Amino acid sequence: DAVSITNVTVPGRSAGWVMLWYRPDDPTWEHRIEFRCEYTISPASATPPTITWFKGPFTEADRQVIYKWSSSGEVYVHPEYAGRVSVESRTRPTLVLTDEMSWGRYWCRVTNEEQPDEFGTDEESLLFYYHTGVYNPPRGYSTVEVDKTPVRVKTGGTARLLCDGLGGYRASIVWFKGPSCTQDGNCNVYEMVINKTAVGHWSSDPGTVNVSPNYAGRASLDLYMGYYSLDLTITDIRPADVGRYWCTNDWPLYDRNDLRSRDSQSVVVLLDEEAPSCDGKADGMYQDPGDCSRYYTCSGG
């Protein structure tokens, strides 16, 4: 591959959330929680990755950077977490947090600085709940599980992106593409590909689907027994479609609908094309089979 793909895994996330029980009468009890994180970068880069831990909703500008370990070795800790947050290893960057009493979603992001784009940046999350003795777990939380096997498709072909989610057919469904970078260096920009609105508990309305102009007539969600599922289909694949796609959903409107609970996972789409070749071709100019906007010249084989 011409790209190096980063893939992040947060173990234990399938349980929905991690819980810390308040047990001050237990002499062995510690007000301490660990959020595990593992990753692969393939092919591996020579530069160490940047590890960032966030708290808050996915793609929201106001989510907090609580810990950042830059590839240069510089460490940033949010002032609210000073003295009570640490990450001991860059290769398995487990977040260790003490004295945390609020619930929320924590995200582990790994960025390959040699390729700080959609392919080089991945993240996963885990919802945290602090149990004070009164059992009132967060309602309306969502979890999604994406088939993270890179999807390879030829130009003009069809890509199927598979996603399972907790929330049901009444939930909202959103697929994003990104993150991309702007000229001012902001590398946290996501494009909404498709969005299906949430509907009420007793509604027979499947919801309204909105598609980005870049995917108009090409992006769709599966319909099953009159309701939409999370699986995304993109037809007539173009070179600009390659990148990382994020599946996310949320609980229906009749339940507590909090963006802090919204989960997301990603999968990469790649073009599966033959490389330009001059074998057996006469001298001249030919169209690149992987990118119809480019041409290459053959001379003497």
mmCIF file of N, CA and C in Angstrom, residues 119-226:
data_model
loop_
_atom_site.group_PDB
_atom_site.id
_atom_site.type_symbol
_atom_site.label_atom_id
_atom_site.label_comp_id
_atom_site.label_asym_id
_atom_site.label_seq_id
_atom_site.Cartn_x
_atom_site.Cartn_y
_atom_site.Cartn_z
ATOM 1 N N PHE A 119 -5.834 8.276 6.964
ATOM 2 C CA PHE A 119 -5.260 6.944 7.113
ATOM 3 C C PHE A 119 -4.402 6.845 8.366
ATOM 4 N N GLY A 120 -3.765 7.942 8.744
ATOM 5 C CA GLY A 120 -2.818 7.903 9.852
ATOM 6 C C GLY A 120 -3.399 8.195 11.206
ATOM 7 N N THR A 121 -4.700 8.483 11.291
ATOM 8 C CA THR A 121 -5.329 8.828 12.570
ATOM 9 C C THR A 121 -6.538 7.945 12.819
ATOM 10 N N ASP A 122 -6.535 7.260 13.969
ATOM 11 C CA ASP A 122 -7.689 6.461 14.365
ATOM 12 C C ASP A 122 -7.908 6.645 15.860
ATOM 13 N N GLU A 123 -9.119 6.385 16.316
ATOM 14 C CA GLU A 123 -9.428 6.486 17.735
ATOM 15 C C GLU A 123 -10.617 5.603 18.079
ATOM 16 N N GLU A 124 -10.713 5.244 19.343
ATOM 17 C CA GLU A 124 -11.860 4.514 19.887
ATOM 18 C C GLU A 124 -12.149 5.043 21.284
ATOM 19 N N SER A 125 -13.342 4.719 21.786
ATOM 20 C CA SER A 125 -13.769 5.304 23.053
ATOM 21 C C SER A 125 -14.334 4.265 24.010
ATOM 22 N N LEU A 126 -14.453 4.704 25.255
ATOM 23 C CA LEU A 126 -15.090 3.907 26.297
ATOM 24 C C LEU A 126 -15.843 4.862 27.214
ATOM 25 N N LEU A 127 -17.081 4.508 27.544
ATOM 26 C CA LEU A 127 -17.910 5.334 28.417
ATOM 27 C C LEU A 127 -17.623 4.985 29.872
ATOM 28 N N PHE A 128 -17.394 5.997 30.706
ATOM 29 C CA PHE A 128 -17.077 5.808 32.127
ATOM 30 C C PHE A 128 -18.272 6.220 32.987
ATOM 31 N N TYR A 129 -18.553 5.389 33.998
ATOM 32 C CA TYR A 129 -19.639 5.690 34.934
ATOM 33 C C TYR A 129 -19.143 5.490 36.358
ATOM 34 N N TYR A 130 -19.286 6.516 37.197
ATOM 35 C CA TYR A 130 -18.878 6.456 38.602
ATOM 36 C C TYR A 130 -20.096 6.094 39.444
ATOM 37 N N HIS A 131 -20.056 4.928 40.083
ATOM 38 C CA HIS A 131 -21.191 4.395 40.830
ATOM 39 C C HIS A 131 -21.110 4.855 42.281
ATOM 40 N N THR A 132 -22.065 5.690 42.687
ATOM 41 C CA THR A 132 -22.046 6.257 44.034
ATOM 42 C C THR A 132 -22.830 5.438 45.055
ATOM 43 N N GLY A 133 -23.433 4.335 44.626
ATOM 44 C CA GLY A 133 -24.253 3.525 45.527
ATOM 45 C C GLY A 133 -25.708 3.505 45.098
ATOM 46 N N VAL A 134 -26.152 4.577 44.431
ATOM 47 C CA VAL A 134 -27.496 4.621 43.857
ATOM 48 C C VAL A 134 -27.368 4.195 42.403
ATOM 49 N N TYR A 135 -27.982 3.064 42.073
ATOM 50 C CA TYR A 135 -27.796 2.516 40.723
ATOM 51 C C TYR A 135 -28.585 3.331 39.719
ATOM 52 N N ASN A 136 -27.868 4.161 38.995
ATOM 53 C CA ASN A 136 -28.495 5.000 37.968
ATOM 54 C C ASN A 136 -27.521 5.131 36.803
ATOM 55 N N PRO A 137 -27.317 4.022 36.075
ATOM 56 C CA PRO A 137 -26.333 4.049 34.990
ATOM 57 C C PRO A 137 -26.788 4.981 33.869
ATOM 58 N N PRO A 138 -25.851 5.429 33.063
ATOM 59 C CA PRO A 138 -26.215 6.338 31.962
ATOM 60 C C PRO A 138 -27.177 5.680 30.991
ATOM 61 N N ARG A 139 -28.327 6.283 30.780
ATOM 62 C CA ARG A 139 -29.285 5.785 29.809
ATOM 63 C C ARG A 139 -29.035 6.470 28.481
ATOM 64 N N GLY A 140 -29.420 5.793 27.433
ATOM 65 C CA GLY A 140 -29.282 6.402 26.131
ATOM 66 C C GLY A 140 -27.891 6.302 25.547
ATOM 67 N N TYR A 141 -27.006 5.529 26.178
ATOM 68 C CA TYR A 141 -25.679 5.403 25.601
ATOM 69 C C TYR A 141 -25.726 4.544 24.340
ATOM 70 N N SER A 142 -24.751 4.734 23.475
ATOM 71 C CA SER A 142 -24.701 3.954 22.246
ATOM 72 C C SER A 142 -23.365 3.230 22.161
ATOM 73 N N THR A 143 -23.375 2.093 21.514
ATOM 74 C CA THR A 143 -22.145 1.404 21.146
ATOM 75 C C THR A 143 -22.277 0.969 19.695
ATOM 76 N N VAL A 144 -21.166 1.023 18.975
ATOM 77 C CA VAL A 144 -21.147 0.542 17.597
ATOM 78 C C VAL A 144 -19.953 -0.384 17.419
ATOM 79 N N GLU A 145 -20.112 -1.348 16.521
ATOM 80 C CA GLU A 145 -19.034 -2.260 16.178
ATOM 81 C C GLU A 145 -18.925 -2.294 14.659
ATOM 82 N N VAL A 146 -17.798 -1.789 14.156
ATOM 83 C CA VAL A 146 -17.566 -1.711 12.716
ATOM 84 C C VAL A 146 -16.621 -2.835 12.302
ATOM 85 N N ASP A 147 -16.913 -3.453 11.163
ATOM 86 C CA ASP A 147 -15.951 -4.365 10.568
ATOM 87 C C ASP A 147 -14.795 -3.511 10.058
ATOM 88 N N LYS A 148 -13.644 -3.567 10.760
ATOM 89 C CA LYS A 148 -12.550 -2.650 10.488
ATOM 90 C C LYS A 148 -11.582 -3.154 9.419
ATOM 91 N N THR A 149 -11.924 -4.253 8.767
ATOM 92 C CA THR A 149 -11.101 -4.724 7.653
ATOM 93 C C THR A 149 -11.134 -3.685 6.532
ATOM 94 N N PRO A 150 -9.975 -3.185 6.076
ATOM 95 C CA PRO A 150 -9.993 -2.188 4.999
ATOM 96 C C PRO A 150 -10.809 -2.671 3.798
ATOM 97 N N VAL A 151 -11.652 -1.790 3.281
ATOM 98 C CA VAL A 151 -12.506 -2.109 2.144
ATOM 99 C C VAL A 151 -11.784 -1.671 0.880
ATOM 100 N N ARG A 152 -11.497 -2.629 0.010
ATOM 101 C CA ARG A 152 -10.802 -2.341 -1.239
ATOM 102 C C ARG A 152 -11.806 -2.438 -2.395
ATOM 103 N N VAL A 153 -11.851 -1.405 -3.196
ATOM 104 C CA VAL A 153 -12.834 -1.369 -4.269
ATOM 105 C C VAL A 153 -12.235 -0.644 -5.473
ATOM 106 N N LYS A 154 -12.593 -1.086 -6.662
ATOM 107 C CA LYS A 154 -12.098 -0.464 -7.882
ATOM 108 C C LYS A 154 -12.873 0.809 -8.191
ATOM 109 N N THR A 155 -12.242 1.695 -8.913
ATOM 110 C CA THR A 155 -12.920 2.909 -9.351
ATOM 111 C C THR A 155 -14.198 2.540 -10.112
ATOM 112 N N GLY A 156 -15.298 3.175 -9.720
ATOM 113 C CA GLY A 156 -16.590 2.872 -10.326
ATOM 114 C C GLY A 156 -17.317 1.738 -9.649
ATOM 115 N N GLY A 157 -16.661 1.069 -8.687
ATOM 116 C CA GLY A 157 -17.274 -0.054 -7.990
ATOM 117 C C GLY A 157 -18.120 0.393 -6.802
ATOM 118 N N THR A 158 -18.489 -0.589 -5.972
ATOM 119 C CA THR A 158 -19.363 -0.337 -4.832
ATOM 120 C C THR A 158 -18.670 -0.755 -3.539
ATOM 121 N N ALA A 159 -18.725 0.105 -2.536
ATOM 122 C CA ALA A 159 -18.152 -0.176 -1.216
ATOM 123 C C ALA A 159 -19.271 -0.431 -0.220
ATOM 124 N N ARG A 160 -19.139 -1.531 0.539
ATOM 125 C CA ARG A 160 -20.098 -1.865 1.599
ATOM 126 C C ARG A 160 -19.384 -1.738 2.927
ATOM 127 N N LEU A 161 -19.859 -0.808 3.780
ATOM 128 C CA LEU A 161 -19.263 -0.569 5.087
ATOM 129 C C LEU A 161 -20.235 -1.079 6.146
ATOM 130 N N LEU A 162 -19.807 -2.097 6.912
ATOM 131 C CA LEU A 162 -20.690 -2.814 7.821
ATOM 132 C C LEU A 162 -20.548 -2.299 9.241
ATOM 133 N N CYS A 163 -21.696 -2.065 9.903
ATOM 134 C CA CYS A 163 -21.702 -1.518 11.256
ATOM 135 C C CYS A 163 -22.899 -2.069 12.018
ATOM 136 N N ASP A 164 -22.670 -2.562 13.230
ATOM 137 C CA ASP A 164 -23.736 -2.961 14.151
ATOM 138 C C ASP A 164 -23.776 -1.959 15.288
ATOM 139 N N GLY A 165 -24.979 -1.650 15.778
ATOM 140 C CA GLY A 165 -25.061 -0.658 16.834
ATOM 141 C C GLY A 165 -26.190 -0.898 17.801
ATOM 142 N N LEU A 166 -25.965 -0.458 19.046
ATOM 143 C CA LEU A 166 -26.989 -0.512 20.077
ATOM 144 C C LEU A 166 -27.776 0.789 20.018
ATOM 145 N N GLY A 167 -29.053 0.688 19.860
ATOM 146 C CA GLY A 167 -29.883 1.871 19.721
ATOM 147 C C GLY A 167 -31.128 1.581 18.902
ATOM 148 N N GLY A 168 -31.022 0.562 18.037
ATOM 149 C CA GLY A 168 -32.205 0.139 17.310
ATOM 150 C C GLY A 168 -32.533 1.007 16.115
ATOM 151 N N TYR A 169 -33.596 0.624 15.418
ATOM 152 C CA TYR A 169 -33.943 1.309 14.175
ATOM 153 C C TYR A 169 -34.490 2.701 14.410
ATOM 154 N N ARG A 170 -34.895 3.026 15.653
ATOM 155 C CA ARG A 170 -35.429 4.367 15.915
ATOM 156 C C ARG A 170 -34.317 5.389 16.179
ATOM 157 N N ALA A 171 -33.102 4.902 16.373
ATOM 158 C CA ALA A 171 -31.984 5.794 16.691
ATOM 159 C C ALA A 171 -31.575 6.631 15.488
ATOM 160 N N SER A 172 -30.852 7.697 15.766
ATOM 161 C CA SER A 172 -30.231 8.440 14.672
ATOM 162 C C SER A 172 -29.004 7.673 14.207
ATOM 163 N N ILE A 173 -28.644 7.841 12.949
ATOM 164 C CA ILE A 173 -27.484 7.182 12.349
ATOM 165 C C ILE A 173 -26.700 8.238 11.581
ATOM 166 N N VAL A 174 -25.395 8.282 11.796
ATOM 167 C CA VAL A 174 -24.555 9.226 11.069
ATOM 168 C C VAL A 174 -23.270 8.520 10.645
ATOM 169 N N TRP A 175 -22.857 8.754 9.400
ATOM 170 C CA TRP A 175 -21.544 8.345 8.910
ATOM 171 C C TRP A 175 -20.768 9.596 8.571
ATOM 172 N N PHE A 176 -19.541 9.687 9.099
ATOM 173 C CA PHE A 176 -18.633 10.791 8.795
ATOM 174 C C PHE A 176 -17.443 10.263 7.999
ATOM 175 N N LYS A 177 -16.753 11.182 7.324
ATOM 176 C CA LYS A 177 -15.473 10.890 6.673
ATOM 177 C C LYS A 177 -14.434 11.868 7.208
ATOM 178 N N GLY A 178 -13.247 11.357 7.544
ATOM 179 C CA GLY A 178 -12.200 12.226 8.047
ATOM 180 C C GLY A 178 -11.331 11.504 9.072
ATOM 181 N N PRO A 179 -10.539 12.215 9.865
ATOM 182 C CA PRO A 179 -10.412 13.676 9.854
ATOM 183 C C PRO A 179 -9.446 14.154 8.769
ATOM 184 N N SER A 180 -9.754 15.317 8.229
ATOM 185 C CA SER A 180 -8.870 15.954 7.266
ATOM 186 C C SER A 180 -8.323 17.238 7.890
ATOM 187 N N CYS A 181 -7.365 17.840 7.211
ATOM 188 C CA CYS A 181 -6.712 19.034 7.735
ATOM 189 C C CYS A 181 -7.050 20.249 6.872
ATOM 190 N N THR A 182 -7.170 21.399 7.498
ATOM 191 C CA THR A 182 -7.385 22.652 6.788
ATOM 192 C C THR A 182 -6.050 23.382 6.656
ATOM 193 N N GLN A 183 -6.049 24.471 5.894
ATOM 194 C CA GLN A 183 -4.811 25.210 5.657
ATOM 195 C C GLN A 183 -4.247 25.818 6.940
ATOM 196 N N ASP A 184 -5.096 26.066 7.930
ATOM 197 C CA ASP A 184 -4.609 26.651 9.186
ATOM 198 C C ASP A 184 -4.089 25.594 10.157
ATOM 199 N N GLY A 185 -4.006 24.328 9.696
ATOM 200 C CA GLY A 185 -3.424 23.283 10.534
ATOM 201 C C GLY A 185 -4.409 22.555 11.416
ATOM 202 N N ASN A 186 -5.701 22.844 11.287
ATOM 203 C CA ASN A 186 -6.713 22.128 12.066
ATOM 204 C C ASN A 186 -6.956 20.760 11.435
ATOM 205 N N CYS A 187 -6.506 19.698 12.113
ATOM 206 C CA CYS A 187 -6.645 18.337 11.575
ATOM 207 C C CYS A 187 -7.745 17.571 12.293
ATOM 208 N N ASN A 188 -8.854 18.234 12.529
ATOM 209 C CA ASN A 188 -9.981 17.610 13.208
ATOM 210 C C ASN A 188 -11.271 17.931 12.467
ATOM 211 N N VAL A 189 -11.215 17.872 11.130
ATOM 212 C CA VAL A 189 -12.358 18.239 10.288
ATOM 213 C C VAL A 189 -13.007 16.970 9.745
ATOM 214 N N TYR A 190 -14.320 16.831 9.963
ATOM 215 C CA TYR A 190 -15.061 15.660 9.505
ATOM 216 C C TYR A 190 -16.169 16.092 8.547
ATOM 217 N N GLU A 191 -16.360 15.304 7.503
ATOM 218 C CA GLU A 191 -17.451 15.550 6.560
ATOM 219 C C GLU A 191 -18.594 14.590 6.856
ATOM 220 N N MET A 192 -19.806 15.115 6.964
ATOM 221 C CA MET A 192 -20.969 14.263 7.143
ATOM 222 C C MET A 192 -21.310 13.639 5.794
ATOM 223 N N VAL A 193 -21.286 12.322 5.725
ATOM 224 C CA VAL A 193 -21.595 11.611 4.485
ATOM 225 C C VAL A 193 -23.093 11.371 4.374
ATOM 226 N N ILE A 194 -23.687 10.826 5.427
ATOM 227 C CA ILE A 194 -25.119 10.518 5.431
ATOM 228 C C ILE A 194 -25.630 10.586 6.861
ATOM 229 N N ASN A 195 -26.877 11.025 7.017
ATOM 230 C CA ASN A 195 -27.474 11.174 8.340
ATOM 231 C C ASN A 195 -28.942 10.750 8.278
ATOM 232 N N LYS A 196 -29.321 9.857 9.203
ATOM 233 C CA LYS A 196 -30.728 9.475 9.340
ATOM 234 C C LYS A 196 -31.208 9.967 10.700
ATOM 235 N N THR A 197 -32.302 10.715 10.724
ATOM 236 C CA THR A 197 -32.791 11.306 11.965
ATOM 237 C C THR A 197 -33.413 10.249 12.879
ATOM 238 N N ALA A 198 -33.392 10.537 14.190
ATOM 239 C CA ALA A 198 -34.058 9.668 15.169
ATOM 240 C C ALA A 198 -35.566 9.889 15.103
ATOM 241 N N VAL A 199 -36.324 8.875 15.509
ATOM 242 C CA VAL A 199 -37.788 8.981 15.524
ATOM 243 C C VAL A 199 -38.314 8.535 16.882
ATOM 244 N N GLY A 200 -39.572 8.878 17.172
ATOM 245 C CA GLY A 200 -40.190 8.553 18.448
ATOM 246 C C GLY A 200 -40.423 7.060 18.637
ATOM 247 N N HIS A 201 -40.725 6.689 19.882
ATOM 248 C CA HIS A 201 -40.834 5.286 20.273
ATOM 249 C C HIS A 201 -41.912 4.543 19.487
ATOM 250 N N TRP A 202 -43.063 5.161 19.323
ATOM 251 C CA TRP A 202 -44.188 4.477 18.683
ATOM 252 C C TRP A 202 -44.359 4.863 17.227
ATOM 253 N N SER A 203 -43.406 5.611 16.689
ATOM 254 C CA SER A 203 -43.541 6.088 15.323
ATOM 255 C C SER A 203 -43.258 4.978 14.319
ATOM 256 N N SER A 204 -44.035 4.961 13.252
ATOM 257 C CA SER A 204 -43.772 4.035 12.144
ATOM 258 C C SER A 204 -42.913 4.687 11.066
ATOM 259 N N ASP A 205 -42.600 5.969 11.274
ATOM 260 C CA ASP A 205 -41.760 6.708 10.332
ATOM 261 C C ASP A 205 -40.325 6.205 10.456
ATOM 262 N N PRO A 206 -39.688 5.782 9.374
ATOM 263 C CA PRO A 206 -38.308 5.296 9.462
ATOM 264 C C PRO A 206 -37.282 6.397 9.674
ATOM 265 N N GLY A 207 -37.686 7.652 9.536
ATOM 266 C CA GLY A 207 -36.769 8.769 9.695
ATOM 267 C C GLY A 207 -36.397 9.388 8.365
ATOM 268 N N THR A 208 -35.802 10.569 8.425
ATOM 269 C CA THR A 208 -35.403 11.307 7.237
ATOM 270 C C THR A 208 -33.914 11.122 6.995
ATOM 271 N N VAL A 209 -33.556 10.809 5.751
ATOM 272 C CA VAL A 209 -32.157 10.587 5.391
ATOM 273 C C VAL A 209 -31.644 11.787 4.605
ATOM 274 N N ASN A 210 -30.501 12.333 5.035
ATOM 275 C CA ASN A 210 -29.840 13.438 4.351
ATOM 276 C C ASN A 210 -28.463 12.977 3.897
ATOM 277 N N VAL A 211 -28.103 13.313 2.653
ATOM 278 C CA VAL A 211 -26.841 12.874 2.066
ATOM 279 C C VAL A 211 -26.029 14.092 1.657
ATOM 280 N N SER A 212 -24.723 14.032 1.907
ATOM 281 C CA SER A 212 -23.827 15.108 1.495
ATOM 282 C C SER A 212 -23.864 15.271 -0.020
ATOM 283 N N PRO A 213 -23.751 16.512 -0.517
ATOM 284 C CA PRO A 213 -23.735 16.721 -1.981
ATOM 285 C C PRO A 213 -22.638 15.916 -2.671
ATOM 286 N N ASN A 214 -21.506 15.667 -1.993
ATOM 287 C CA ASN A 214 -20.418 14.895 -2.601
ATOM 288 C C ASN A 214 -20.794 13.432 -2.833
ATOM 289 N N TYR A 215 -21.853 12.968 -2.132
ATOM 290 C CA TYR A 215 -22.265 11.568 -2.242
ATOM 291 C C TYR A 215 -23.704 11.429 -2.740
ATOM 292 N N ALA A 216 -24.245 12.529 -3.256
ATOM 293 C CA ALA A 216 -25.639 12.523 -3.713
ATOM 294 C C ALA A 216 -25.849 11.450 -4.770
ATOM 295 N N GLY A 217 -26.867 10.626 -4.575
ATOM 296 C CA GLY A 217 -27.186 9.558 -5.506
ATOM 297 C C GLY A 217 -26.266 8.362 -5.416
ATOM 298 N N ARG A 218 -25.287 8.390 -4.483
ATOM 299 C CA ARG A 218 -24.320 7.293 -4.386
ATOM 300 C C ARG A 218 -24.286 6.650 -2.994
ATOM 301 N N ALA A 219 -24.650 7.380 -1.952
ATOM 302 C CA ALA A 219 -24.590 6.862 -0.579
ATOM 303 C C ALA A 219 -25.991 6.529 -0.085
ATOM 304 N N SER A 220 -26.134 5.359 0.566
ATOM 305 C CA SER A 220 -27.443 4.948 1.069
ATOM 306 C C SER A 220 -27.270 4.010 2.255
ATOM 307 N N LEU A 221 -28.301 3.949 3.098
ATOM 308 C CA LEU A 221 -28.375 3.011 4.206
ATOM 309 C C LEU A 221 -29.306 1.868 3.822
ATOM 310 N N ASP A 222 -29.015 0.691 4.319
ATOM 311 C CA ASP A 222 -29.863 -0.460 4.021
ATOM 312 C C ASP A 222 -31.230 -0.303 4.668
ATOM 313 N N LEU A 223 -32.239 -0.799 3.996
ATOM 314 C CA LEU A 223 -33.588 -0.864 4.553
ATOM 315 C C LEU A 223 -33.906 -2.317 4.899
ATOM 316 N N TYR A 224 -34.385 -2.536 6.138
ATOM 317 C CA TYR A 224 -34.750 -3.880 6.572
ATOM 318 C C TYR A 224 -36.120 -3.823 7.230
ATOM 319 N N MET A 225 -37.086 -4.478 6.621
ATOM 320 C CA MET A 225 -38.467 -4.483 7.111
ATOM 321 C C MET A 225 -38.996 -3.061 7.318
ATOM 322 N N GLY A 226 -38.630 -2.173 6.397
ATOM 323 C CA GLY A 226 -39.146 -0.814 6.431
ATOM 324 C C GLY A 226 -38.349 0.151 7.280
#
